[in-house]
Structures are given as C-alpha cells and as structure tokens.
Amino acid sequence: TLRVVIVVTGPAVRLMTEQDSVQARKAEYLLKKGISIQVCRHAMQIYGVSENEIWPNVEFVSNGVVALVQLQDEGMAYVKP
C-alpha cells in the first residue's frame, strides 16, 4: 500500500486557508484520494494563521520538521519538490 503524506511548514501554511479556493479544491481532491495533509502548528503561530482558517480534514502537528523525522523513522522517504 502506498502512503503519501504532505507536511506543510513555514510560510506555506498561509496557502492552507479557505481564502485560496484553487488550492483548497486541489487539497480536497488529494484528501479524497487518501493522501494525508499535515499542517505545522508552530508555523501557523509564527505566520498568524488559526486552526479555524485552515481547510477541513487536514491534520495538525505541533512541529512539521519533527513530523518529517518521525515519518522517516517509520520508513517513509522525504521528497522535496
């Protein structure tokens, strides 16, 4: 089984709001395909984004970098575009 997780950190958290409808539709499609999206709470705090602004059905992690390390420890590969 293929497992794909997108971890969103840094200023990219600002793209995760409902205000960006094009990205929100793309995320909805990915979520329906079984892809997980994890959003870094630390980055949200730094960039002034609250949980209620973020798209529905995403997961929140306290620290995106730590989440990446944990996923790699589980055997996943880190791919950065």
XYZ file of C-alpha atoms in Angstrom:
81
model
C 0.000 0.000 0.000
C 1.305 3.407 -0.951
C 1.074 6.058 1.747
C 1.562 9.717 0.874
C 1.764 12.475 3.482
C 2.199 16.148 2.657
C 3.748 18.096 5.540
C 3.194 21.838 5.273
C 5.666 24.067 7.123
C 6.917 27.648 7.061
C 5.116 30.377 5.132
C 3.280 27.739 3.086
C 0.758 27.445 5.924
C -0.731 30.718 4.659
C -1.760 28.872 1.472
C -3.831 26.415 3.500
C -6.737 28.773 4.178
C -10.180 28.754 2.652
C -9.345 32.120 1.071
C -7.252 30.280 -1.536
C -10.110 28.415 -3.233
C -7.984 26.971 -6.060
C -5.593 25.314 -3.610
C -8.489 24.247 -1.396
C -10.080 22.364 -4.307
C -6.760 20.660 -5.058
C -6.414 19.661 -1.411
C -9.950 18.293 -1.327
C -9.121 16.115 -4.339
C -5.926 14.826 -2.704
C -7.672 14.104 0.578
C -10.377 12.122 -1.249
C -7.584 10.050 -2.854
C -6.318 9.124 0.615
C -3.369 11.499 0.791
C -2.791 12.954 4.257
C -2.010 16.637 4.731
C -0.290 17.653 7.971
C -0.001 21.332 8.882
C 2.643 22.649 11.281
C 1.095 24.451 14.280
C 4.402 26.163 15.037
C 4.450 27.774 11.577
C 0.774 28.686 11.948
C 1.611 30.564 15.140
C 4.546 32.379 13.514
C 2.520 33.392 10.442
C -0.666 34.266 12.324
C -2.902 31.523 10.931
C -5.504 29.947 13.218
C -6.867 26.407 13.007
C -10.341 27.620 12.082
C -8.897 29.282 8.939
C -7.301 26.052 7.693
C -9.024 23.703 5.258
C -11.163 20.958 6.766
C -9.959 17.381 7.118
C -6.253 18.164 7.446
C -4.178 17.020 10.405
C -2.288 19.352 12.697
C 1.182 18.554 14.013
C 2.996 20.558 16.657
C 6.179 20.809 14.585
C 6.477 19.980 10.888
C 10.194 19.182 10.998
C 9.664 16.735 13.850
C 6.771 15.180 11.902
C 9.082 14.695 8.907
C 11.670 12.953 11.076
C 9.010 10.715 12.633
C 7.645 9.757 9.216
C 11.156 8.910 8.038
C 11.652 6.777 11.153
C 8.514 4.902 10.100
C 10.218 4.092 6.794
C 8.834 6.851 4.606
C 11.013 8.790 2.173
C 11.360 12.565 2.244
C 10.783 14.131 -1.170
C 11.023 17.883 -1.524
C 9.921 19.491 -4.789
